[in-house]
Coordinates of C-alpha atoms in Angstrom, one line a residue:
X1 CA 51.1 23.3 -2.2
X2 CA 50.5 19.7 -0.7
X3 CA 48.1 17.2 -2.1
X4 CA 44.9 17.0 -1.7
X5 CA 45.0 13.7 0.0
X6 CA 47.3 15.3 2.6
X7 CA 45.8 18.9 3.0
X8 CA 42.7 17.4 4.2
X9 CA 42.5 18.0 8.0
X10 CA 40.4 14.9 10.0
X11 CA 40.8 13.0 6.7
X12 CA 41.7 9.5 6.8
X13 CA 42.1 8.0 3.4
X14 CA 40.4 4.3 3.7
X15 CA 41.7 2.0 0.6
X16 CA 40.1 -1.3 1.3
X17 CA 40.2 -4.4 -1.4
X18 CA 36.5 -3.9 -3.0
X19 CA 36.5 -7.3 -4.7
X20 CA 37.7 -8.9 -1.2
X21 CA 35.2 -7.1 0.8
X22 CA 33.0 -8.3 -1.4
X23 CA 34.1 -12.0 -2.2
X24 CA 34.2 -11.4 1.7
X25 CA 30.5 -11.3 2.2
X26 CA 29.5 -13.1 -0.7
X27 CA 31.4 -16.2 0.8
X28 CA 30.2 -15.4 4.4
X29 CA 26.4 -15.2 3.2
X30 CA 26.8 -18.4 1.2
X31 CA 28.3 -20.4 4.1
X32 CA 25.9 -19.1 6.7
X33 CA 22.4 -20.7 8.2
X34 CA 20.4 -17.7 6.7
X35 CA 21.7 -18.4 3.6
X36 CA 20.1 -22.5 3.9
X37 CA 17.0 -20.7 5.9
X38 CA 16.2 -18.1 3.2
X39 CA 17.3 -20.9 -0.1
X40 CA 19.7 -18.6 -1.6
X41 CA 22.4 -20.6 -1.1
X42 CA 23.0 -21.9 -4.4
X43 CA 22.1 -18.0 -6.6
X44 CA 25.0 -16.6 -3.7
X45 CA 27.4 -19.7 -4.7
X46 CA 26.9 -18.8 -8.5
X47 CA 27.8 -15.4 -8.1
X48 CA 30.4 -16.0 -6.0
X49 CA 32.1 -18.8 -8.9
X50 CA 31.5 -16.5 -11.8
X51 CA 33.4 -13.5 -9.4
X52 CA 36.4 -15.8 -8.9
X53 CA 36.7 -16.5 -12.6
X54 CA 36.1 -13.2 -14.3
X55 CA 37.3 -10.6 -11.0
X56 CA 34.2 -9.4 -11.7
X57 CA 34.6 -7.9 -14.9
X58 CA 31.9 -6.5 -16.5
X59 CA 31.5 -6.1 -20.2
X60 CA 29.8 -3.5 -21.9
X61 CA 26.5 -3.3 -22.4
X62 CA 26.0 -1.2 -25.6
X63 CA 23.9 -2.3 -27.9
X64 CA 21.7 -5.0 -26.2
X65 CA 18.7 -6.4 -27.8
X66 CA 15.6 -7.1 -25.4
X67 CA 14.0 -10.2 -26.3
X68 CA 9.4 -10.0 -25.7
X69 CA 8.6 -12.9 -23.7
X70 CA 5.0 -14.0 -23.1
X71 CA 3.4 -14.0 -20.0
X72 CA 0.5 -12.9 -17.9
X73 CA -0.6 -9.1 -18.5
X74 CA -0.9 -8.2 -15.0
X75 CA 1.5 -7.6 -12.1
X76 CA 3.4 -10.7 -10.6
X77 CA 5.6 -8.9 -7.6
X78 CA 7.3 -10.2 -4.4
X79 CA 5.3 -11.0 -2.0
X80 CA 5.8 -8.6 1.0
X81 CA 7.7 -9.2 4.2
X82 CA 6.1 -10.9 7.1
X83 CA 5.0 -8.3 9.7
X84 CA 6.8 -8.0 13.0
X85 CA 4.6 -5.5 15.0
X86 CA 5.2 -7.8 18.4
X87 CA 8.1 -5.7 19.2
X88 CA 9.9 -2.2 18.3
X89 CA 13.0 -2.9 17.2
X90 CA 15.5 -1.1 15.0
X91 CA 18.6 -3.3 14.9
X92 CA 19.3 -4.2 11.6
X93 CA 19.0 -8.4 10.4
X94 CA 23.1 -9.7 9.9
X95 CA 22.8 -10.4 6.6
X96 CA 21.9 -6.6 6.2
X97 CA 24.5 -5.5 8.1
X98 CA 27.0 -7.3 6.0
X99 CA 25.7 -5.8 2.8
X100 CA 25.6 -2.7 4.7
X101 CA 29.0 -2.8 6.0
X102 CA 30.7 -4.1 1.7
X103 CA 29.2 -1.3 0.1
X104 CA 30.4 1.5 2.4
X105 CA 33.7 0.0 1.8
X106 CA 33.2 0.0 -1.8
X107 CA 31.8 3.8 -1.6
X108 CA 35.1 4.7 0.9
X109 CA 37.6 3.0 -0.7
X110 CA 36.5 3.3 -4.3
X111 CA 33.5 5.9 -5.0
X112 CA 34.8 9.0 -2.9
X113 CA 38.4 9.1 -4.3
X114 CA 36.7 9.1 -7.9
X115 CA 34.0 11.8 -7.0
X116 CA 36.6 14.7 -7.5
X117 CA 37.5 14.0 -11.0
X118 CA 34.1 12.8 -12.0
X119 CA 32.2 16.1 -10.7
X120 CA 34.6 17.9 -13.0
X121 CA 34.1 15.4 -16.1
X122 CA 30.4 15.9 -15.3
X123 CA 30.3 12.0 -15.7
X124 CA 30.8 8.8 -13.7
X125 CA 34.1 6.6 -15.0
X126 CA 33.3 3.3 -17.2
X127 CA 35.9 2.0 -15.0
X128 CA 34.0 2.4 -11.4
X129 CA 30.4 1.6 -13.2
X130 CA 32.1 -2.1 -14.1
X131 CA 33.4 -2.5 -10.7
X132 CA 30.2 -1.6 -9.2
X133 CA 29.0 -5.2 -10.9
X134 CA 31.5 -6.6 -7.1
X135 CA 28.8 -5.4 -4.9
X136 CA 25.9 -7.2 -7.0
X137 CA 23.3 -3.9 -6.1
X138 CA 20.8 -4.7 -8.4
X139 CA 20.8 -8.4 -8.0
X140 CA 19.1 -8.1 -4.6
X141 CA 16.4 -6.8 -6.4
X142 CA 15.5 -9.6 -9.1
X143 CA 13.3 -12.8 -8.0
X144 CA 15.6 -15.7 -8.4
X145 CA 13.8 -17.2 -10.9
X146 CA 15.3 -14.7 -13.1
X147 CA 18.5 -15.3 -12.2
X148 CA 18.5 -12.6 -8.9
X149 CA 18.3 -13.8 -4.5
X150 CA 15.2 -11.7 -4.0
X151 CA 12.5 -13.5 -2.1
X152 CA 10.4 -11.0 -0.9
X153 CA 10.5 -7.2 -0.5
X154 CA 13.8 -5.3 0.4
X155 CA 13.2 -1.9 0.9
X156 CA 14.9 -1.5 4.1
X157 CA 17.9 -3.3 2.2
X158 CA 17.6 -0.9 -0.6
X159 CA 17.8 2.1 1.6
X160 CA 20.8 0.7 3.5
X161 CA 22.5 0.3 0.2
X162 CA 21.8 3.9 -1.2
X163 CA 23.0 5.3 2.3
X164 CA 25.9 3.8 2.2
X165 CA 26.4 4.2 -1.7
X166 CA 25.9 8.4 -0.4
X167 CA 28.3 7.8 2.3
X168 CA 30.7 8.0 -0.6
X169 CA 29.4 10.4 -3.3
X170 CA 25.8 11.1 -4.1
X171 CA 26.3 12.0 -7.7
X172 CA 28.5 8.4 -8.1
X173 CA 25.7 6.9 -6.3
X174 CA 22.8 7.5 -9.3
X175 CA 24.9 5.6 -11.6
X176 CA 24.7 2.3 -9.9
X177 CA 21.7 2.8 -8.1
X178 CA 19.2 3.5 -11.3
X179 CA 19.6 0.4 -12.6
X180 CA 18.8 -0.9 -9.4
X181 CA 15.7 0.9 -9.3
X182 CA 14.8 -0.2 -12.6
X183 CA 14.8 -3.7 -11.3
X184 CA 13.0 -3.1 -8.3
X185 CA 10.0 -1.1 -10.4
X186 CA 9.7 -4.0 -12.6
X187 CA 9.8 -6.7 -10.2
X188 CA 7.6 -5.2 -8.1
X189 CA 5.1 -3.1 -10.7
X190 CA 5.6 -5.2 -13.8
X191 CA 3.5 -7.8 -15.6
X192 CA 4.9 -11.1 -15.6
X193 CA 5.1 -10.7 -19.4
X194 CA 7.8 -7.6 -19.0
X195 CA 9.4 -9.6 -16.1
X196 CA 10.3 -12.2 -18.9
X197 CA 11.3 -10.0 -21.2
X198 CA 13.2 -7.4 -19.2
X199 CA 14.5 -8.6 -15.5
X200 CA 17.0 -12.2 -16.8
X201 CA 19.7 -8.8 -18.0
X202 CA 19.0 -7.0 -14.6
X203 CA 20.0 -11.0 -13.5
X204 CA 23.4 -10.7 -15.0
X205 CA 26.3 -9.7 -14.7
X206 CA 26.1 -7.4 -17.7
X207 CA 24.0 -5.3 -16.2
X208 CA 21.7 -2.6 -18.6
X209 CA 21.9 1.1 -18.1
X210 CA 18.7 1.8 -16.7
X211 CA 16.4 4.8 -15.6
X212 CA 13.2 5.6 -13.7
X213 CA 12.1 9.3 -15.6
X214 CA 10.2 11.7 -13.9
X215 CA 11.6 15.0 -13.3
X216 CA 10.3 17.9 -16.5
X217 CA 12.0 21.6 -16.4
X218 CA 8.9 23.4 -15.7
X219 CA 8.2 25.1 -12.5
X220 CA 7.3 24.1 -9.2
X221 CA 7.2 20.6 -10.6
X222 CA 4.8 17.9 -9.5
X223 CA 5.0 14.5 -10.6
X224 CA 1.0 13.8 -10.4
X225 CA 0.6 16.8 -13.0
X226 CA 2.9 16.2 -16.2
X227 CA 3.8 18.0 -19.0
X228 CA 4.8 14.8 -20.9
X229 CA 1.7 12.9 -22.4
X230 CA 0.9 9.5 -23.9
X231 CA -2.1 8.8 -26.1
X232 CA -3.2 6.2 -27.5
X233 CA -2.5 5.3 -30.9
X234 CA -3.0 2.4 -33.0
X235 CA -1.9 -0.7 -31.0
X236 CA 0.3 1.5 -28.9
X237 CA 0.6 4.3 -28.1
X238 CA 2.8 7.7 -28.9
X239 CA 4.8 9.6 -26.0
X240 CA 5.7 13.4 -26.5
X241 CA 8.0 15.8 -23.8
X242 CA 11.0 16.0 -21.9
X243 CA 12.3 14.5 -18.7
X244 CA 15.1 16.6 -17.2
X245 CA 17.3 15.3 -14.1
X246 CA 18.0 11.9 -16.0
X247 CA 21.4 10.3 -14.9
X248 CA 23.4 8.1 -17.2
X249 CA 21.3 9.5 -20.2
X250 CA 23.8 9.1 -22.6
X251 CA 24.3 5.8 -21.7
X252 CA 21.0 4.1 -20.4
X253 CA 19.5 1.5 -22.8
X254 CA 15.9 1.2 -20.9
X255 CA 14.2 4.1 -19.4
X256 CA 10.7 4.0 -17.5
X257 CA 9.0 7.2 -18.2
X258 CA 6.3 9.3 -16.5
X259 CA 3.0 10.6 -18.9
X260 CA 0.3 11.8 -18.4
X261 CA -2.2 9.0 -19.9
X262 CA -6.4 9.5 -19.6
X263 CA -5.9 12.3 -17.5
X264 CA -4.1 9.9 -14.8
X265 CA -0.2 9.5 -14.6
X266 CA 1.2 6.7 -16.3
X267 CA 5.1 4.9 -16.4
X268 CA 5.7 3.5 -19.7
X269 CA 8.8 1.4 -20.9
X270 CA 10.6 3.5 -23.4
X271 CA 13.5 1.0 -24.8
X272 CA 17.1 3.9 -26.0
X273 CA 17.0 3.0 -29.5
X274 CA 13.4 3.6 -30.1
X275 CA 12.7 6.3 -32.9
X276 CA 12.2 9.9 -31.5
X277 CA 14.1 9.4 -28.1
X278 CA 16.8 12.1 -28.7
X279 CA 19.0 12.2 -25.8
X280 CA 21.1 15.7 -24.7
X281 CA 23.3 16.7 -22.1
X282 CA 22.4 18.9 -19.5
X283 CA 24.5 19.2 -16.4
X284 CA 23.2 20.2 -13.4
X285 CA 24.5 22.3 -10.3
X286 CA 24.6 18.9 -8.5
X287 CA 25.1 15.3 -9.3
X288 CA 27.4 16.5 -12.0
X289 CA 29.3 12.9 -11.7
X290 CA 25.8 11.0 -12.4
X291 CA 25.9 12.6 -16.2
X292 CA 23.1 14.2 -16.3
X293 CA 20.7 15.1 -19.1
X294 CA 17.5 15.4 -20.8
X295 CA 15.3 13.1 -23.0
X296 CA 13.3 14.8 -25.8
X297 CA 10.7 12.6 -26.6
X298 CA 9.1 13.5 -30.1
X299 CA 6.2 11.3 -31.6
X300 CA 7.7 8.3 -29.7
X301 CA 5.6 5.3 -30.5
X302 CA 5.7 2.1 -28.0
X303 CA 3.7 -1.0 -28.2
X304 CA 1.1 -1.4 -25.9
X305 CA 3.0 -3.9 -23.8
X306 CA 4.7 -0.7 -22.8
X307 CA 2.6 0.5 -20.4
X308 CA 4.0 -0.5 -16.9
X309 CA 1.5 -3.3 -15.5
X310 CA 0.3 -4.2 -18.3
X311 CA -3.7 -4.7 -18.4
X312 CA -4.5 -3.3 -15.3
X313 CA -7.6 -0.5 -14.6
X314 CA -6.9 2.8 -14.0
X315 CA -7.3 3.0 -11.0
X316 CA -4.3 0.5 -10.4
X317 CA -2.0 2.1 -12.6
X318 CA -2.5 5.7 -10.3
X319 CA -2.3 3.5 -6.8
X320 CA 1.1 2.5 -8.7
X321 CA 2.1 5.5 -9.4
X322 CA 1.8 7.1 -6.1
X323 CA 3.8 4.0 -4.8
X324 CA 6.6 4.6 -6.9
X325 CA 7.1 8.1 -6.7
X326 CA 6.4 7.4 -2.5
X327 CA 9.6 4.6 -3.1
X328 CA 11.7 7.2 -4.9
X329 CA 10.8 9.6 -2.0
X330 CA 12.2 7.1 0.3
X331 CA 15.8 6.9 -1.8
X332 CA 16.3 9.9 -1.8
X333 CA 15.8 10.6 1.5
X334 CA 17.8 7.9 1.9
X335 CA 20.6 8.9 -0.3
X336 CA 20.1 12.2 1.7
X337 CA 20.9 10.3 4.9
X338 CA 24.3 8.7 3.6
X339 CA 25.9 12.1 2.2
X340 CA 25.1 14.0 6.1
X341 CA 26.6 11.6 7.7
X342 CA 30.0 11.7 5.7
X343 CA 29.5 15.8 6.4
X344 CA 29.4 14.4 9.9
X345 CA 32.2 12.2 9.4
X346 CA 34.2 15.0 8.2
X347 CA 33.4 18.3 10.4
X348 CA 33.8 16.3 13.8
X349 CA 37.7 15.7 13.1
X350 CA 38.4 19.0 11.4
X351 CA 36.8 21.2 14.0
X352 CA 39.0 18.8 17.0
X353 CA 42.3 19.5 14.6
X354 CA 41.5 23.0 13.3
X355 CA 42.7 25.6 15.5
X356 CA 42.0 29.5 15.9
X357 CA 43.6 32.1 18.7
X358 CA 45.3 28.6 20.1
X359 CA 42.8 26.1 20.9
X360 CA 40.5 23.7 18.3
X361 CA 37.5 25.9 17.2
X362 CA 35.8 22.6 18.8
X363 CA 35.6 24.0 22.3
X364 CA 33.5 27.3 20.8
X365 CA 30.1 26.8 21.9
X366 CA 28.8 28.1 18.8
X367 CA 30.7 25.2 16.9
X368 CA 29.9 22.1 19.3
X369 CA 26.4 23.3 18.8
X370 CA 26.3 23.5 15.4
X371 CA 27.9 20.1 14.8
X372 CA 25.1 18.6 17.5
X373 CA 22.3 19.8 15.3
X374 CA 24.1 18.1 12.2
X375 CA 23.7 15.1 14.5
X376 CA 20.1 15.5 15.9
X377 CA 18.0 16.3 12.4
X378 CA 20.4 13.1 10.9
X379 CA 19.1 11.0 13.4
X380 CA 15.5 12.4 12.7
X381 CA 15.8 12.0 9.4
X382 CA 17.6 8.6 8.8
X383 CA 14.5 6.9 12.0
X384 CA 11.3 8.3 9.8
X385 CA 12.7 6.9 6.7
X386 CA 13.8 3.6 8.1
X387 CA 10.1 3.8 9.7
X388 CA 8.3 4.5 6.0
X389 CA 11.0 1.7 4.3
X390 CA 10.1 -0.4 6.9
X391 CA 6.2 -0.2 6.5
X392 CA 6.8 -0.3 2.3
X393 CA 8.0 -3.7 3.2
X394 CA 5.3 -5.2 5.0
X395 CA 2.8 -4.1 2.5
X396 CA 1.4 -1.2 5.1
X397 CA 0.2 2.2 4.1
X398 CA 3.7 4.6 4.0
X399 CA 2.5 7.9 2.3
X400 CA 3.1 10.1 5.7
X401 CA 6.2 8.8 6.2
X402 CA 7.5 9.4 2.5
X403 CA 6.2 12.6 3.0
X404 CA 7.7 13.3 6.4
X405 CA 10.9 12.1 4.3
X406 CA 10.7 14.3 2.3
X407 CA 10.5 17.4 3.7
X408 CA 12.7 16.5 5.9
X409 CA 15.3 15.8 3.5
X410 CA 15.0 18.7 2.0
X411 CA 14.9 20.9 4.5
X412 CA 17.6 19.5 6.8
X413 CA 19.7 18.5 4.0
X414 CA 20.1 21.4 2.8
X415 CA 20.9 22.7 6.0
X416 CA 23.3 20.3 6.9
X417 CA 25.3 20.6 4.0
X418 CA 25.4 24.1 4.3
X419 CA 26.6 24.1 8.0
X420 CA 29.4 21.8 7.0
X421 CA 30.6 24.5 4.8
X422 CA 29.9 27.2 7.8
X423 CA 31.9 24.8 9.9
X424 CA 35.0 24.5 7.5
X425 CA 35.2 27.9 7.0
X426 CA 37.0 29.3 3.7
X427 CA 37.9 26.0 3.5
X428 CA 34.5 25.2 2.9
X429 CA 34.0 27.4 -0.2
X430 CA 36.8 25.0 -2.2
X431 CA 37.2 22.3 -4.1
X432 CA 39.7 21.1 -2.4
X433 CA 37.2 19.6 0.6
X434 CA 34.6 17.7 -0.3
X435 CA 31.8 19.4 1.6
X436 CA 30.7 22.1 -1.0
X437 CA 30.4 19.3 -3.9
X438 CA 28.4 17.9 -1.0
X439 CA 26.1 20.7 -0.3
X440 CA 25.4 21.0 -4.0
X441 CA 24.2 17.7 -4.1
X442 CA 21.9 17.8 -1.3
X443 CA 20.3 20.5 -2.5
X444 CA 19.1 18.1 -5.5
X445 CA 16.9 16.1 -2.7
X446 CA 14.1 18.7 -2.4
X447 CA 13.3 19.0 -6.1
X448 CA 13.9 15.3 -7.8
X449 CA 11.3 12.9 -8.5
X450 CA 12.1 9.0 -9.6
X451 CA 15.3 7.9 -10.4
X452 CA 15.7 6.0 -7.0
X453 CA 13.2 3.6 -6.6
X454 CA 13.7 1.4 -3.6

């Protein structure tokens, strides 16, 4: 039997240098006008130095020790992108592009060749989660006072960088992309007190394994009525429930967790090592290489700086909430967008090569037309959530389009994958294309909450 690499029709292995792609950029960005215009030269020239001396080797980050910091109690985010409503335009800005452009080589070249082996392990290598530290995800994300390039809002960045992360394995994707999300949540949600204390490791090269928990295993789950609750409790206050759909559970020191606090839900910082979090495995149909599990949270007590925000009104906290889960709505229909258009990718040249009563099943009608709606509801999918990224950014109202998001990546997801393993066939139904591990995953976008935060 040949390999896998070879039996592949339409495939065309790609096996790019990550670290030059991404010294590539990194130097390009730094050298540029934007990078003078937008003051990030010298953050870009740093990471670019400490890249060249360490080939971006990232250490572990086991055991890490989270240092309180004061500040004010309230939120201190980004301030949101200027406006641009004098024209309608959807080309992307070039330092976007670039970004754009390093991480689908990094999710070609390096992510998809790994998504195989790590769908059967049920976990993401060490090895791919360090050189994930080249393309400098979650650095976008943290204001440069604490070490990070971010001047204002990204989300239309973010979502580029979890489609493209997609483009190479969904389930690979979580792993670097939580973190991320972390980041964003904080910076953007946080009091200035838990900026101090938390974003200077998101800063770093050594990043923290980091989650945004929502998800519970009870039915026809919604995130605005949870099974988890906090109440108060001293000086604190004391978290009890699961969260299900958790990627990197086993490994994440910091997790942000949904509760149901005065009736209104509520994201609390929930540190690894804190008495009662008891972590187990629990993998899933899909995203089996994002490790998934479950944290049982038992009479977990967390100090009152703990509560995402910090002093804020009630009120506040539930308009935060319902931007966060709106944001995570976004990535996924974002990370929805990235793993259709590698099915995409894949049926077009297979149907051209494959051939049945001698000609490519191509010229069947019922196949051109099939691979034409893959391309229509992608198109539809990827423009509304570019359109509710895009308003996110700018501070405007996004809830219909994170809705429209959605539904649409759940529905059309799911369809897509599905046709691409019509379209392959019995070749579909194996493991030795990539398209069923790819339906499986995007059948994970209708029913998870969090994680992906952009």
């Amino acid at each position: 039997m040949s390999s896998k690499k070879n039996s592949t029709p339409g495939a065309k292995p790609h096996k790019p240098d990550a670290m030059g792609s991404a010294m590539r950029v990194i130097s390009s960005i730094a050298g540029s006008d934007i990078a003078e215009k937008l003051g990030v030269r010298k953050p870009i020239e740093r990471v670019a130095y400490e890249a060249t001396r360490t080939g971006f080797k990232t250490l572990g980050a086991a055991n890490r020790t989270f240092k309180k910091s004061s500040g004010a109690k309230k939120p201190n985010p980004l301030p949101d992108a200027e406006k641009k409503n004098d024209l309608f335009d959807l080309s992307i800005e070039d330092e976007q592009k670039m970004i754009q452009e390093t991480v689908r080589d990094f999710a070609s070249g390096v992510m998809r060749p790994a998504a195989h082996d790590a769908d059967e392990a049920a976990k993401a290598p060490e090895s791919l989660i360090e050189r994930s530290s080249e393309i400098g995800v979650t650095m976008i994300n943290v204001p440069e006072e604490y070490e990070g390039v971010a001047t204002e809002r990204g989300v239309v960045t973010n979502s580029l960088v979890a489609e493209a992360l997609a483009y190479g394995d969904m389930g690979l994707a979580l792993p670097i992309i939580a973190p991320s999300s972390v980041a964003a949540t904080l910076t953007q949600f946080g009091s200035e007190e838990q900026q101090k204390t938390y974003l200077p490791a998101f800063g770093s090269e050594n990043v923290p394994g980091a989650v945004v928990a929502v998800n519970e295993p009870t039915p026809l789950f919604s995130p605005f009525e949870l099974s988890t609750t906090a109440t108060k409790s001293g000086d604190g206050y004391t978290l009890n429930g699961v969260k299900s759909l958790v990627p990197i559970a086993d490994s994440a020191e910091l997790f942000i967790v949904a509760a149901a606090y005065e009736s209104k839900p509520t994201f609390f910082i929930v540190e690894s090592d804190t008495d009662g979090v008891v972590i187990e495995a629990d993998p899933s149909m899909g995203l089996r290489a994002a490790g998934i599990g479950r944290i049982n949270l038992k009479d977990v007590s967390v100090p009152s700086s703990a509560i995402l925000g910090g002093e804020i009104s009630a009120d506040e906290r539930d308009k935060a909430f319902r931007d966060i889960i709106r944001l995570s709505r976004l990535g996924w229909a974002s990370l929805t967008v990235g793993t259709s258009q590698a099915v995409l990718d894949y049926v077009i040249p297979y149907v051209k090569e494959r051939e049945a009563f001698g000609e490519p099943i191509a010229n069947r009608q019922a196949v051109a037309f099939m691979v034409a709606d893959i391309a229509t509801e992608l198109d539809g999918l990827r423009l509304v959530t570019w359109r509710g990224a895009s308003r996110a950014e700018q501070g405007l109202e996004f809830g219909r389009e994170a809705a429209l998001a959605r539904k649409l990546a759940s529905d059309k997801g799911m369809k897509i994958g599905l046709d691409g393993v019509q379209l392959l066939g019995g070749h579909g139904f194996t493991k030795e294309h990539p398209v069923e591990r790819w339906y499986r995953d995007l059948r994970a976008a209708g029913i998870a909450e969090g994680v992906v935060v952009l």
